[in-house]
XYZ file of C-alpha atoms in Angstrom:
309
model
C 9.019 -30.593 -134.832
C 5.655 -31.729 -136.279
C 6.547 -35.389 -135.779
C 7.163 -34.783 -132.070
C 4.172 -32.500 -131.496
C 1.743 -34.730 -133.407
C 3.040 -38.199 -132.665
C -0.299 -39.881 -133.267
C -1.305 -37.881 -136.320
C 1.993 -38.558 -138.070
C 2.292 -42.232 -137.138
C 1.890 -44.762 -139.967
C -1.087 -47.105 -140.109
C -1.441 -50.459 -141.845
C -4.854 -50.783 -143.534
C -5.280 -54.179 -145.114
C -2.312 -54.626 -147.443
C -1.392 -50.948 -147.686
C 0.483 -48.798 -145.202
C -0.504 -45.151 -144.941
C 2.288 -42.789 -143.826
C 0.046 -40.781 -141.454
C -3.507 -40.604 -140.154
C -4.606 -37.755 -142.438
C -7.230 -38.794 -144.964
C -9.109 -36.805 -147.577
C -12.422 -38.627 -147.491
C -14.329 -38.975 -150.790
C -15.973 -35.844 -152.138
C -16.754 -34.713 -155.679
C -14.989 -31.537 -156.911
C -16.688 -32.002 -160.328
C -13.321 -32.021 -162.102
C -13.925 -35.137 -164.244
C -13.856 -34.879 -167.995
C -16.920 -35.209 -170.219
C -16.844 -39.052 -169.904
C -16.485 -39.112 -166.125
C -12.773 -39.939 -166.209
C -9.935 -38.133 -164.410
C -8.250 -35.489 -166.562
C -5.477 -33.027 -165.804
C -7.566 -30.816 -163.521
C -8.694 -33.683 -161.262
C -5.229 -35.281 -161.195
C -3.678 -31.945 -160.243
C -6.230 -31.618 -157.440
C -5.259 -34.991 -155.994
C -1.539 -34.360 -156.505
C -1.762 -31.069 -154.629
C -3.060 -33.022 -151.625
C -0.284 -35.560 -151.984
C 2.342 -32.837 -152.192
C 0.925 -31.336 -149.025
C 1.732 -34.547 -147.141
C -1.628 -36.253 -146.843
C -1.528 -40.003 -146.128
C -4.627 -41.250 -147.958
C -6.912 -39.864 -150.658
C -10.344 -41.320 -151.322
C -11.655 -40.474 -154.774
C -15.104 -39.132 -155.453
C -17.882 -41.549 -156.283
C -17.529 -43.563 -159.471
C -20.832 -44.820 -160.791
C -21.113 -48.536 -161.465
C -24.588 -48.874 -162.999
C -26.823 -47.312 -165.711
C -29.784 -46.758 -163.346
C -27.812 -44.098 -161.462
C -28.001 -41.877 -164.513
C -24.411 -40.737 -164.752
C -21.484 -41.901 -166.878
C -20.245 -45.461 -166.593
C -16.525 -44.766 -166.299
C -15.588 -48.384 -165.615
C -16.911 -49.377 -169.016
C -14.908 -46.754 -170.859
C -12.180 -48.589 -172.809
C -9.453 -46.306 -171.413
C -10.581 -46.265 -167.792
C -7.662 -48.364 -166.541
C -5.062 -46.321 -168.384
C -6.563 -42.975 -167.339
C -6.923 -43.972 -163.710
C -3.460 -45.513 -163.614
C -2.054 -42.163 -164.724
C -3.762 -40.525 -161.736
C -2.678 -43.222 -159.323
C 0.946 -43.066 -160.479
C 0.976 -39.261 -160.079
C -0.247 -39.538 -156.470
C 2.181 -42.379 -155.660
C 5.153 -40.179 -156.566
C 4.547 -38.371 -153.262
C 4.136 -41.528 -151.122
C 0.401 -41.031 -150.798
C -2.091 -43.878 -151.070
C -5.358 -43.621 -153.038
C -8.575 -45.634 -152.955
C -11.404 -45.566 -155.486
C -15.048 -45.436 -154.351
C -17.789 -47.491 -156.025
C -21.273 -45.977 -156.093
C -24.838 -46.775 -156.974
C -27.130 -43.877 -156.069
C -30.311 -45.891 -155.673
C -33.315 -43.582 -155.332
C -30.978 -40.596 -154.960
C -29.844 -40.788 -158.588
C -31.342 -39.146 -161.656
C -32.298 -42.282 -163.548
C -30.677 -43.549 -166.712
C -32.003 -43.113 -170.249
C -35.127 -45.205 -170.396
C -34.534 -46.486 -166.857
C -36.236 -45.739 -163.560
C -34.492 -45.068 -160.287
C -33.629 -48.279 -158.449
C -34.317 -48.925 -154.770
C -35.133 -51.825 -152.443
C -38.678 -50.455 -151.978
C -40.868 -47.821 -153.709
C -40.162 -45.106 -151.111
C -40.157 -41.657 -152.834
C -36.824 -40.082 -153.601
C -35.844 -37.443 -151.009
C -34.942 -34.850 -153.633
C -36.860 -35.620 -156.859
C -39.876 -37.144 -155.067
C -40.061 -39.747 -157.850
C -41.126 -43.213 -156.747
C -38.297 -45.623 -157.553
C -38.600 -49.071 -159.076
C -38.403 -51.842 -156.483
C -35.697 -54.063 -157.860
C -36.245 -57.791 -158.005
C -33.747 -60.529 -157.201
C -32.467 -60.692 -160.779
C -31.715 -56.957 -160.676
C -30.058 -57.308 -157.280
C -27.699 -59.888 -158.802
C -27.107 -57.520 -161.727
C -26.118 -54.694 -159.378
C -23.734 -56.991 -157.470
C -22.169 -58.034 -160.787
C -21.523 -54.414 -161.722
C -19.861 -53.706 -158.360
C -17.603 -56.722 -158.758
C -16.704 -55.832 -162.346
C -15.750 -52.302 -161.221
C -13.656 -53.573 -158.307
C -11.586 -55.656 -160.751
C -10.919 -52.535 -162.856
C -9.861 -50.581 -159.723
C -7.212 -53.153 -158.897
C -6.089 -53.314 -162.544
C -5.580 -49.532 -162.474
C -3.118 -49.867 -159.586
C -5.137 -48.085 -156.906
C -4.270 -49.046 -153.338
C -7.782 -50.105 -152.440
C -11.451 -50.122 -153.323
C -14.224 -48.631 -151.207
C -17.938 -49.489 -151.315
C -20.103 -46.418 -150.760
C -22.660 -47.754 -148.322
C -23.564 -44.430 -146.697
C -25.749 -41.361 -147.313
C -28.881 -43.176 -148.476
C -27.378 -44.664 -151.599
C -28.430 -48.128 -152.727
C -26.492 -50.267 -150.193
C -27.541 -47.916 -147.381
C -31.165 -48.085 -148.588
C -31.070 -51.863 -148.226
C -29.610 -51.582 -144.715
C -32.149 -48.986 -143.552
C -35.582 -49.963 -142.200
C -36.849 -46.584 -143.420
C -36.155 -47.293 -147.096
C -36.265 -51.108 -147.078
C -39.862 -52.305 -146.697
C -39.284 -55.677 -148.405
C -40.728 -58.956 -147.166
C -38.371 -61.307 -149.051
C -34.884 -62.456 -148.022
C -33.514 -58.946 -148.567
C -35.885 -57.237 -146.107
C -37.280 -57.388 -142.613
C -34.633 -58.626 -140.196
C -31.271 -56.922 -139.898
C -29.608 -60.041 -141.274
C -31.813 -59.859 -144.341
C -31.302 -56.105 -144.784
C -27.535 -56.718 -144.710
C -27.662 -59.414 -147.352
C -27.147 -57.129 -150.369
C -24.123 -55.434 -148.813
C -22.583 -58.748 -147.785
C -23.086 -60.134 -151.292
C -21.281 -57.131 -152.782
C -18.380 -57.478 -150.331
C -18.172 -61.234 -150.934
C -18.065 -60.691 -154.682
C -15.494 -57.908 -154.559
C -13.197 -59.851 -152.236
C -13.386 -62.958 -154.412
C -12.433 -60.809 -157.422
C -9.629 -58.647 -156.000
C -8.144 -61.415 -153.826
C -7.005 -61.547 -150.242
C -3.948 -59.347 -150.895
C -5.871 -56.139 -151.603
C -7.480 -53.486 -149.418
C -11.296 -53.363 -149.331
C -13.281 -50.906 -147.245
C -16.794 -49.550 -146.840
C -18.244 -46.148 -146.042
C -21.261 -46.214 -143.737
C -23.628 -43.722 -142.122
C -23.485 -44.425 -138.410
C -26.817 -42.651 -137.938
C -29.258 -41.507 -140.632
C -30.904 -38.947 -138.304
C -34.253 -39.918 -139.825
C -37.260 -41.247 -137.932
C -37.398 -44.958 -138.605
C -33.949 -45.028 -140.170
C -30.613 -46.488 -139.124
C -29.438 -45.592 -135.626
C -26.006 -45.746 -134.073
C -26.952 -48.705 -131.918
C -28.077 -50.721 -134.914
C -25.020 -49.703 -136.903
C -22.744 -50.990 -134.170
C -24.354 -54.401 -134.709
C -23.933 -54.037 -138.498
C -20.271 -53.128 -138.187
C -19.530 -56.057 -135.883
C -21.218 -58.389 -138.336
C -19.328 -56.954 -141.304
C -16.026 -57.335 -139.440
C -16.833 -61.006 -138.736
C -16.955 -61.700 -142.458
C -13.190 -61.280 -142.486
C -13.437 -59.572 -145.869
C -13.130 -55.897 -144.939
C -10.018 -53.930 -144.023
C -11.510 -50.655 -142.784
C -14.724 -48.828 -141.960
C -15.160 -45.171 -143.003
C -17.797 -43.744 -140.684
C -19.942 -40.864 -141.908
C -23.488 -39.768 -141.078
C -26.835 -38.864 -142.572
C -28.576 -39.162 -145.899
C -30.402 -36.826 -148.294
C -33.220 -36.425 -145.769
C -30.704 -35.067 -143.255
C -28.389 -33.509 -145.788
C -26.591 -31.028 -143.525
C -24.945 -33.967 -141.768
C -23.493 -35.401 -144.996
C -21.312 -32.380 -145.817
C -21.388 -30.403 -142.596
C -21.593 -26.608 -143.116
C -19.640 -24.192 -140.938
C -22.385 -23.806 -138.330
C -21.981 -27.484 -137.372
C -19.528 -27.795 -134.455
C -16.008 -29.015 -135.148
C -15.749 -32.792 -134.893
C -19.499 -33.117 -134.531
C -19.619 -36.787 -135.594
C -16.438 -38.090 -134.013
C -18.573 -39.603 -131.261
C -20.201 -41.916 -133.818
C -16.861 -43.211 -135.142
C -15.669 -43.611 -131.562
C -18.730 -45.707 -130.729
C -18.092 -47.949 -133.755
C -14.400 -48.267 -132.835
C -15.380 -49.521 -129.396
C -16.964 -52.618 -130.928
C -14.571 -53.445 -133.814
C -10.853 -53.982 -134.256
C -10.718 -52.735 -137.835
C -9.269 -49.282 -138.593
C -12.041 -46.685 -138.391
C -12.088 -43.358 -140.268
C -14.019 -40.406 -138.829
C -15.335 -37.219 -140.413
C -17.104 -33.987 -139.572
C -15.159 -30.725 -139.682
C -11.833 -32.042 -138.412
C -9.798 -29.211 -139.833
C -7.033 -28.546 -137.303
C -4.017 -30.755 -136.485
C -4.322 -30.096 -132.720
C -7.949 -31.195 -132.858
C -7.006 -34.294 -134.895
C -4.165 -35.218 -132.526
C -6.533 -35.051 -129.540
C -9.086 -37.274 -131.282
C -6.350 -39.880 -131.866
C -4.775 -39.594 -128.434
C -8.210 -40.067 -126.867
C -8.378 -43.399 -128.649
């Protein structure tokens, strides 16, 4: 009955080298169920498995920090990361659900590591701590790229179906993209091409490491809703350029940053499907699979979004 009523929602979709059994995705969010070292324990695995048992096609994990300047655990450098994550991946796979792992550097929206300042492309005050971050130099940019690449290799080793770069919500890659937070005058600032350079270098490095036969995606804010920040029209140009690299398999389209926080995790007063228009606008200019978010919590609503293209 459901298959007939929701023919789009329950149709499979090939995303890079993985095939997802339906169009239902649990986009990355943090339930705070990690253990004391930031690794998945029984509680978090059971949370993901419950989604898989319910029939969901794709699960995106919460953020996994890749760098000391973000101020959280470094799970990828834990000696048992691969074994612990493989246990979670295998548990989800038992129910024919795919799972991707999200790589994250918080930039100025972190808490800072021990003895380390917040990192950002420019010394624009943090939107929540109001601390002025350290403007990273080219050596530190290369260091950050190295950490992303190292983490991507561990994701593939753990057996996850794909790796996702968190480039949304004002985190470090988004800060480089945004003219609000990127005031640099070197090759990483100014023009859109220069502001994209950091993100492209991360994608290039991850793809070279995981190979052509692995799924790589990125999460982006289609609009920051901040004066002087990224707009939908500029992000359409960004997404076209990222697709042309030939190194991405999907775009996960979100919205906002910590200066427009209600758009990042939309509360119940935000209309249903409030940001579908942004994903639709991106989909008009790319051929890659596009994920959309924003209070899509009813199958009839989801089916209509898909049937409308």
